[in-house]
Tab-separated table of C-alpha atoms and ligand atoms in Angstrom:
chain	number	residue	atom	x	y	z
A	1	MET	CA	8.779	22.758	-7.917
A	2	LYS	CA	9.389	22.487	-4.148
A	3	PHE	CA	8.016	19.755	-1.888
A	4	SER	CA	8.242	18.929	1.845
A	5	ILE	CA	8.386	15.257	2.510
A	6	ALA	CA	8.296	13.636	5.929
A	7	VAL	CA	10.559	10.575	5.957
A	8	LEU	CA	9.806	7.935	8.586
A	9	PRO	CA	12.293	5.087	8.179
A	10	GLY	CA	10.970	2.952	11.084
A	11	ASP	CA	12.432	-0.434	11.995
A	12	GLY	CA	14.271	-3.442	10.607
A	13	VAL	CA	15.123	-2.973	6.898
A	14	GLY	CA	12.962	0.155	6.834
A	15	PRO	CA	15.929	2.612	7.075
A	16	GLU	CA	17.849	0.765	4.371
A	17	VAL	CA	15.148	0.686	1.794
A	18	VAL	CA	14.099	4.251	2.535
A	19	ALA	CA	17.687	5.367	1.979
A	20	GLU	CA	17.484	4.007	-1.531
A	21	ALA	CA	14.149	5.664	-2.277
A	22	VAL	CA	15.653	8.952	-1.107
A	23	LYS	CA	18.586	8.330	-3.427
A	24	VAL	CA	16.199	7.942	-6.380
A	25	LEU	CA	14.283	11.102	-5.320
A	26	GLU	CA	17.522	12.989	-5.365
A	27	ALA	CA	18.240	11.695	-8.804
A	28	VAL	CA	14.750	12.967	-9.870
A	29	SER	CA	15.505	16.377	-8.416
A	30	GLN	CA	18.849	16.573	-10.250
A	31	ARG	CA	17.340	15.652	-13.551
A	32	PHE	CA	14.095	17.755	-13.347
A	33	GLY	CA	15.284	20.561	-11.032
A	34	HIS	CA	12.705	19.911	-8.261
A	35	GLU	CA	13.458	20.388	-4.609
A	36	PHE	CA	12.506	17.686	-2.096
A	37	ARG	CA	12.932	19.037	1.452
A	38	LEU	CA	13.138	15.925	3.617
A	39	HIS	CA	12.195	16.025	7.328
A	40	TYR	CA	13.040	12.857	9.300
A	41	GLY	CA	10.889	11.490	12.074
A	42	ALA	CA	10.560	8.343	14.156
A	43	VAL	CA	7.697	5.780	13.982
A	44	GLY	CA	7.105	2.270	15.273
A	45	GLY	CA	9.693	0.463	17.448
A	46	ALA	CA	12.158	3.259	16.814
A	47	ALA	CA	9.758	5.756	18.287
A	48	ILE	CA	8.861	3.506	21.234
A	49	ASP	CA	12.583	3.379	22.077
A	50	GLU	CA	12.885	7.099	21.669
A	51	SER	CA	9.781	8.385	23.443
A	52	GLY	CA	7.709	5.498	24.688
A	53	VAL	CA	4.973	5.876	22.058
A	54	ALA	CA	4.749	4.447	18.560
A	55	LEU	CA	3.957	7.830	17.056
A	56	SER	CA	4.590	11.067	18.901
A	57	ASP	CA	2.522	14.222	18.518
A	58	ASP	CA	5.487	15.948	17.144
A	59	THR	CA	5.931	13.450	14.311
A	60	LEU	CA	2.191	13.534	13.526
A	61	ARG	CA	2.322	17.345	13.375
A	62	LEU	CA	5.541	17.142	11.179
A	63	CYS	CA	3.635	14.832	8.793
A	64	LYS	CA	0.684	17.219	8.619
A	65	ARG	CA	3.027	20.036	7.616
A	66	CYS	CA	4.343	18.154	4.591
A	67	HIS	CA	2.998	17.251	1.082
A	68	ALA	CA	3.543	13.595	1.680
A	69	VAL	CA	5.068	10.999	3.955
A	70	LEU	CA	7.502	8.359	2.987
A	71	LEU	CA	7.642	5.418	5.382
A	72	GLY	CA	9.834	2.273	5.601
A	73	ALA	CA	8.391	-0.474	7.877
A	74	VAL	CA	7.567	-0.948	11.551
A	75	GLY	CA	7.834	-3.837	14.020
A	76	GLY	CA	10.214	-6.458	15.194
A	77	PRO	CA	10.766	-9.148	17.821
A	78	LYS	CA	12.011	-6.607	20.342
A	79	TRP	CA	8.573	-5.079	20.633
A	80	ASP	CA	6.499	-8.300	20.054
A	81	ASP	CA	5.390	-8.991	23.596
A	82	PRO	CA	1.589	-9.651	23.284
A	83	LEU	CA	1.032	-8.033	26.624
A	84	ALA	CA	2.932	-4.911	25.714
A	85	ARG	CA	1.062	-1.631	26.390
A	86	VAL	CA	2.196	-0.221	23.093
A	87	ARG	CA	3.071	-1.877	19.733
A	88	PRO	CA	4.944	-0.651	16.719
A	89	GLU	CA	1.904	-1.310	14.541
A	90	ASP	CA	-0.020	1.273	16.637
A	91	GLY	CA	2.205	3.912	15.029
A	92	LEU	CA	0.951	2.914	11.556
A	93	LEU	CA	-2.702	2.807	12.664
A	94	ALA	CA	-2.350	6.215	14.355
A	95	LEU	CA	-0.844	7.706	11.198
A	96	ARG	CA	-3.690	6.326	9.068
A	97	LYS	CA	-6.284	7.708	11.423
A	98	GLY	CA	-4.486	10.949	12.304
A	99	LEU	CA	-3.775	11.819	8.718
A	100	ARG	CA	-7.236	10.638	7.480
A	101	LEU	CA	-5.669	8.246	4.957
A	102	PHE	CA	-8.848	6.477	4.009
A	103	ALA	CA	-7.734	5.168	0.583
A	104	ASN	CA	-5.082	2.546	0.397
A	105	LEU	CA	-3.870	1.781	-3.087
A	106	ARG	CA	-2.001	-1.507	-3.663
A	107	PRO	CA	-1.048	-2.120	-7.219
A	108	VAL	CA	0.105	-5.595	-8.225
A	109	LYS	CA	2.003	-5.752	-11.506
A	110	VAL	CA	3.847	-8.771	-12.636
A	111	PHE	CA	7.095	-7.878	-14.343
A	112	PRO	CA	7.670	-10.044	-17.420
A	113	MET	CA	11.181	-10.927	-16.382
A	114	LEU	CA	10.036	-12.202	-13.005
A	115	VAL	CA	7.124	-14.562	-14.068
A	116	ASP	CA	9.134	-17.499	-12.973
A	117	SER	CA	9.851	-16.278	-9.474
A	118	THR	CA	6.243	-16.903	-8.337
A	119	THR	CA	4.772	-20.043	-6.857
A	120	LEU	CA	2.024	-20.065	-9.467
A	121	LYS	CA	2.301	-21.137	-13.089
A	122	PRO	CA	3.820	-18.479	-15.318
A	123	GLU	CA	0.863	-18.721	-17.671
A	124	ILE	CA	-1.473	-17.677	-14.828
A	125	VAL	CA	0.466	-14.702	-13.647
A	126	ARG	CA	1.808	-13.412	-16.903
A	127	GLY	CA	0.274	-10.006	-17.727
A	128	VAL	CA	-1.226	-9.419	-14.287
A	129	ASP	CA	-1.813	-5.726	-13.664
A	130	LEU	CA	-4.385	-5.056	-11.015
A	131	LEU	CA	-5.020	-2.433	-8.381
A	132	VAL	CA	-6.573	-3.070	-4.959
A	133	VAL	CA	-8.267	0.012	-3.346
A	134	ARG	CA	-8.618	-0.844	0.286
A	135	GLU	CA	-10.693	1.242	2.696
A	136	LEU	CA	-8.269	2.089	5.510
A	137	THR	CA	-9.805	4.071	8.279
A	138	GLY	CA	-13.100	2.293	8.976
A	139	GLY	CA	-14.588	-1.197	9.154
A	140	LEU	CA	-13.405	-3.783	11.588
A	141	TYR	CA	-10.166	-2.074	12.386
A	142	PHE	CA	-11.751	1.045	13.911
A	143	GLY	CA	-15.372	0.259	14.467
A	144	ARG	CA	-16.877	0.503	17.933
A	145	PRO	CA	-17.566	-1.360	20.238
A	146	LYS	CA	-14.155	-2.880	20.300
A	147	LYS	CA	-13.292	-4.406	23.653
A	148	ARG	CA	-12.698	-7.478	25.701
A	149	TRP	CA	-14.496	-8.206	28.973
A	150	GLN	CA	-15.217	-10.828	31.538
A	151	ALA	CA	-18.772	-12.174	31.320
A	152	ALA	CA	-20.331	-14.642	33.726
A	153	THR	CA	-19.772	-17.457	31.151
A	154	GLY	CA	-16.129	-16.569	30.499
A	155	ARG	CA	-14.056	-14.027	28.617
A	156	ARG	CA	-15.661	-12.347	25.607
A	157	ALA	CA	-14.380	-9.900	22.991
A	158	VAL	CA	-15.976	-7.912	20.157
A	159	ASP	CA	-14.870	-5.970	17.121
A	160	SER	CA	-17.356	-4.130	14.959
A	161	MET	CA	-17.560	-3.757	11.162
A	162	VAL	CA	-19.105	-0.287	10.941
A	163	TYR	CA	-19.514	1.809	7.805
A	164	SER	CA	-21.339	5.006	7.031
A	165	GLU	CA	-22.643	5.664	3.511
A	166	LYS	CA	-20.222	8.631	3.305
A	167	GLU	CA	-17.252	6.429	4.008
A	168	ILE	CA	-18.388	3.839	1.433
A	169	GLU	CA	-19.122	6.456	-1.178
A	170	ARG	CA	-15.738	8.270	-0.956
A	171	ILE	CA	-13.725	4.986	-1.281
A	172	LEU	CA	-15.931	3.842	-4.184
A	173	ARG	CA	-15.185	7.164	-5.941
A	174	VAL	CA	-11.510	6.538	-5.601
A	175	GLY	CA	-12.069	3.098	-7.193
A	176	PHE	CA	-14.057	4.602	-10.089
A	177	GLU	CA	-11.666	7.472	-10.687
A	178	LEU	CA	-8.728	5.180	-10.941
A	179	ALA	CA	-10.588	2.685	-13.093
A	180	MET	CA	-11.276	5.561	-15.435
A	181	GLY	CA	-7.571	5.868	-16.031
A	182	ARG	CA	-7.070	2.231	-16.495
A	183	ARG	CA	-9.158	-0.532	-18.197
A	184	ARG	CA	-12.439	0.770	-16.797
A	185	LYS	CA	-13.402	-2.364	-14.889
A	186	LEU	CA	-14.202	-2.133	-11.180
A	187	VAL	CA	-14.904	-5.129	-8.933
A	188	SER	CA	-16.467	-4.153	-5.680
A	189	VAL	CA	-15.798	-6.850	-3.062
A	190	ASP	CA	-18.116	-7.562	-0.134
A	191	LYS	CA	-19.909	-10.245	1.823
A	192	ALA	CA	-23.385	-9.053	1.079
A	193	ASN	CA	-24.911	-12.549	1.467
A	194	VAL	CA	-24.155	-12.445	5.231
A	195	LEU	CA	-23.168	-8.938	6.438
A	196	GLU	CA	-25.417	-5.869	6.836
A	197	SER	CA	-22.482	-3.461	6.314
A	198	SER	CA	-21.757	-5.234	3.061
A	199	ARG	CA	-25.300	-4.893	1.924
A	200	LEU	CA	-25.064	-1.155	2.492
A	201	TRP	CA	-21.737	-1.210	0.724
A	202	ARG	CA	-23.228	-2.924	-2.333
A	203	GLN	CA	-26.169	-0.561	-2.539
A	204	VAL	CA	-23.917	2.579	-2.270
A	205	ALA	CA	-21.537	1.122	-4.876
A	206	THR	CA	-24.449	0.716	-7.315
A	207	GLU	CA	-25.574	4.260	-6.647
A	208	VAL	CA	-22.133	5.799	-7.225
A	209	ALA	CA	-21.835	3.821	-10.426
A	210	VAL	CA	-24.484	5.990	-11.975
A	211	ASP	CA	-21.842	8.831	-12.148
A	212	TYR	CA	-19.411	6.637	-13.974
A	213	PRO	CA	-21.246	5.116	-16.937
A	214	GLY	CA	-17.871	4.435	-18.615
A	215	VAL	CA	-16.807	1.990	-16.003
A	216	GLU	CA	-18.159	-1.553	-15.712
A	217	LEU	CA	-19.015	-2.365	-12.115
A	218	GLU	CA	-19.226	-5.948	-10.880
A	219	HIS	CA	-20.053	-7.003	-7.335
A	220	MET	CA	-18.174	-10.054	-6.081
A	221	LEU	CA	-18.263	-11.839	-2.732
A	222	VAL	CA	-14.967	-11.837	-0.916
A	223	ASP	CA	-14.556	-15.609	-0.716
A	224	ALA	CA	-15.139	-16.029	-4.447
A	225	CYS	CA	-12.741	-13.127	-5.029
A	226	ALA	CA	-9.985	-14.875	-3.075
A	227	MET	CA	-10.478	-17.840	-5.253
A	228	ARG	CA	-10.556	-15.886	-8.479
A	229	LEU	CA	-7.405	-14.020	-7.609
A	230	ILE	CA	-5.298	-17.137	-7.923
A	231	GLN	CA	-7.428	-18.903	-10.437
A	232	ARG	CA	-7.505	-16.121	-13.064
A	233	PRO	CA	-5.758	-12.995	-11.761
A	234	THR	CA	-5.688	-11.329	-15.204
A	235	TYR	CA	-9.489	-11.054	-14.835
A	236	PHE	CA	-9.054	-8.006	-12.540
A	237	ASP	CA	-8.442	-4.332	-13.218
A	238	VAL	CA	-9.418	-2.401	-10.096
A	239	LEU	CA	-10.844	-3.878	-6.933
A	240	VAL	CA	-12.374	-1.856	-4.112
A	241	THR	CA	-13.026	-3.254	-0.640
A	242	GLU	CA	-13.451	-2.974	3.050
A	243	ASN	CA	-10.473	-2.635	5.406
A	244	THR	CA	-10.072	-6.224	6.668
A	245	PHE	CA	-11.055	-7.856	3.362
A	246	GLY	CA	-8.470	-5.637	1.664
A	247	ASP	CA	-5.841	-6.585	4.251
A	248	ILE	CA	-6.209	-10.268	3.454
A	249	LEU	CA	-6.730	-10.006	-0.257
A	250	THR	CA	-3.660	-7.844	-0.735
A	251	ASP	CA	-1.312	-10.289	0.970
A	252	GLU	CA	-2.770	-12.959	-1.333
A	253	ALA	CA	-2.520	-10.779	-4.397
A	254	SER	CA	1.099	-9.860	-3.596
A	255	MET	CA	2.094	-13.422	-4.107
A	256	LEU	CA	1.195	-13.122	-7.814
A	257	ALA	CA	4.262	-10.847	-8.192
A	258	GLY	CA	6.597	-13.386	-6.622
A	259	SER	CA	8.032	-11.155	-3.964
A	260	MET	CA	6.487	-8.557	-1.596
A	261	GLY	CA	9.800	-6.793	-2.132
A	262	MET	CA	8.449	-5.547	-5.449
A	263	LEU	CA	5.198	-3.999	-4.360
A	264	PRO	CA	4.506	-0.411	-3.397
A	265	SER	CA	1.468	1.261	-1.809
A	266	ALA	CA	-0.108	4.645	-1.373
A	267	SER	CA	-2.555	5.729	1.410
A	268	LEU	CA	-4.347	8.838	0.413
A	269	ALA	CA	-6.475	11.419	2.235
A	270	GLY	CA	-8.312	12.497	-0.907
A	271	VAL	CA	-9.677	11.274	-4.259
A	272	PRO	CA	-6.983	11.378	-6.922
A	273	GLY	CA	-8.239	12.168	-10.356
A	274	ALA	CA	-7.619	14.098	-13.530
A	275	GLY	CA	-4.843	16.471	-12.457
A	276	ALA	CA	-5.826	16.435	-8.700
A	277	THR	CA	-3.273	15.646	-6.081
A	278	ALA	CA	-3.885	14.377	-2.577
A	279	PHE	CA	-1.942	14.179	0.643
A	280	GLY	CA	-0.615	10.706	1.066
A	281	LEU	CA	1.634	8.253	2.918
A	282	TYR	CA	3.771	5.913	0.771
A	283	GLU	CA	5.311	2.686	1.944
A	284	PRO	CA	6.375	-0.753	0.634
A	285	ILE	CA	3.873	-3.461	1.461
A	286	HIS	CA	6.484	-5.794	2.917
A	287	GLY	CA	7.298	-5.546	6.666
A	288	SER	CA	10.458	-4.786	8.617
A	289	ALA	CA	12.097	-8.224	7.927
A	290	PRO	CA	14.198	-8.038	11.112
A	291	ARG	CA	16.297	-11.026	10.115
A	292	ARG	CA	17.502	-9.267	6.955
A	293	ALA	CA	18.185	-5.950	8.679
A	294	GLY	CA	21.571	-4.264	8.518
A	295	GLN	CA	22.833	-6.719	5.877
A	296	ASN	CA	22.372	-4.710	2.693
A	297	MET	CA	20.030	-7.514	1.465
A	298	ALA	CA	16.523	-6.123	1.378
A	299	ASN	CA	14.921	-5.376	-2.001
A	300	PRO	CA	14.377	-1.532	-2.210
A	301	VAL	CA	12.212	-1.693	-5.345
A	302	ALA	CA	8.905	-1.594	-3.436
A	303	THR	CA	9.983	1.507	-1.598
A	304	ILE	CA	11.359	3.106	-4.714
A	305	LEU	CA	8.165	2.374	-6.573
A	306	SER	CA	6.248	3.886	-3.524
A	307	GLY	CA	8.255	7.052	-4.136
A	308	ALA	CA	7.142	6.971	-7.790
A	309	MET	CA	3.482	6.807	-6.525
A	310	MET	CA	4.201	9.810	-4.257
A	311	LEU	CA	5.461	11.780	-7.203
A	312	ARG	CA	2.288	10.859	-9.154
A	313	TYR	CA	-0.429	11.257	-6.469
A	314	SER	CA	0.874	13.837	-4.068
A	315	CYS	CA	3.247	15.954	-6.241
A	316	GLY	CA	1.413	15.677	-9.582
A	317	LEU	CA	4.652	14.748	-11.263
A	318	GLU	CA	3.333	12.103	-13.662
A	319	GLU	CA	6.375	12.228	-16.060
A	320	GLU	CA	8.782	11.933	-13.218
A	321	ALA	CA	6.958	8.926	-11.794
A	322	GLY	CA	7.073	7.244	-15.127
A	323	VAL	CA	10.831	7.842	-15.385
A	324	VAL	CA	11.327	6.075	-11.964
A	325	GLU	CA	9.179	3.194	-13.033
A	326	ASP	CA	11.043	2.856	-16.279
A	327	ALA	CA	14.343	2.921	-14.413
A	328	VAL	CA	13.173	0.060	-12.264
A	329	ILE	CA	12.280	-1.994	-15.303
A	330	ALA	CA	15.649	-1.142	-16.927
A	331	ALA	CA	17.617	-2.289	-13.774
A	332	LEU	CA	15.578	-5.591	-13.751
A	333	GLU	CA	16.113	-6.039	-17.572
A	334	SER	CA	19.829	-5.612	-16.999
A	335	GLY	CA	19.788	-8.611	-14.706
A	336	CYS	CA	20.032	-6.941	-11.359
A	337	ARG	CA	18.417	-9.072	-8.703
A	338	THR	CA	18.133	-8.841	-4.879
A	339	TYR	CA	18.045	-12.193	-3.087
A	340	ASP	CA	14.313	-12.414	-3.030
A	341	ILE	CA	13.964	-12.261	-6.835
A	342	MET	CA	17.186	-14.009	-7.732
A	343	ASP	CA	16.978	-16.320	-10.729
A	344	GLU	CA	19.177	-18.178	-13.189
A	345	GLY	CA	21.148	-15.675	-15.220
A	346	GLY	CA	20.487	-12.830	-12.808
A	347	THR	CA	23.297	-10.999	-10.964
A	348	MET	CA	22.818	-10.812	-7.236
A	349	VAL	CA	23.082	-7.327	-5.884
A	350	GLY	CA	22.519	-5.672	-2.441
A	351	THR	CA	20.031	-3.043	-1.405
A	352	ARG	CA	22.489	-0.129	-2.110
A	353	GLU	CA	23.646	-1.546	-5.529
A	354	MET	CA	20.030	-1.911	-6.651
A	355	GLY	CA	19.307	1.698	-5.537
A	356	ASP	CA	22.451	3.004	-7.295
A	357	ARG	CA	21.473	1.214	-10.527
A	358	ILE	CA	17.956	2.633	-10.582
A	359	ALA	CA	19.063	6.151	-9.526
A	360	GLY	CA	21.740	5.972	-12.285
A	361	ARG	CA	19.037	5.292	-14.867
A	362	VAL	CA	16.888	8.096	-13.615
A	363	LYS	CA	19.692	10.553	-14.062
A	364	ALA	CA	20.542	9.233	-17.583
B	401	IPM	C1	-0.937	-3.953	6.355
B	401	IPM	C2	-0.517	-4.503	7.709
B	401	IPM	C3	-1.126	-3.712	8.770
B	401	IPM	C4	-2.624	-3.854	8.584
B	401	IPM	C5	-0.710	-4.094	10.192
B	401	IPM	C6	0.781	-4.051	10.345
B	401	IPM	C7	-1.416	-3.269	11.208
B	401	IPM	O1	-0.863	-5.876	7.735
B	401	IPM	O2	-0.622	-2.758	6.140
B	401	IPM	O3	-1.577	-4.615	5.584
B	401	IPM	O4	-3.265	-4.821	9.113
B	401	IPM	O5	-3.351	-3.006	8.012
B	402	MG	MG1	-1.646	-6.619	5.883
């Protein structure tokens, strides 16, 4: 099969980790005979340097013409001025909004050989396999009014947590659909004891649940959820939540896996389900790590696993996705470790060597 993929390497270690994911995609095309047509574009600081904006109309158009987008990371000290007119992160937010990527999937899986690399006790994190579904184009990030002004009493600012029932319903459906393919347990996270938008969220979640009698739905308050996540993370299968809650909970959840360098993500414009594919953007959850850039140090696994999610959700290539995931496990089992997951008995490798090892396993 033929696929067009927009590749946006971005800043910092972004280009290095994306190069390894591309290497693995090439291995997949060799083994299975698919064709991935790659179209490169700029985003973030790289785009600001090139054109003065964090995402140009041309790049957005390019993404819209493709089946999926593979992204590295954006940001860096060079563009960090708080008074700057444009920020690298704006590029990411513009992609999410411009491509209608409302469903952000952030799986957290603890690899058995890495249980000792987390800050939590191994017996707590062993066996963790959860998926956070974060609403990505609504809530506090995009709600209006959103502004800052000078009032008689001093400066004031407002952000708004706004949700329509349609927005809540479609993200809940993503949660239910994905739970169906997993352990059939969905935790809907809100703050219904305080927030009106959360009370609507909870009500809509309960209504949507009627269509999914095979899935057990539980409502959980976000503060309790934050606690539960480190107290007993194996409790969770799929979580579904509002944009800002999801932003915070996924950084917390990422620490269960020891390193952000292991964790992929997908941002989808549709509901994935039995056989259905959706347009999506795929990126590692780690940032641009400017201090590690250009040193062949960064862990490419998160980006390579993001590529596997792309094969699954946007290309419908389930078997191929599984082959990539197995190749990652095989490389880790053989002792390959980048600096962030280095342990006793491991062999320290660089970004390229890790990519080579995984790509080699895919071809085998
Ligand atoms: C994330 C990041 C972004 C967010 C930033 C970079 C805008 O933290 O993807 O979680 O807050 O959504
Ligand atoms: Mg975040």
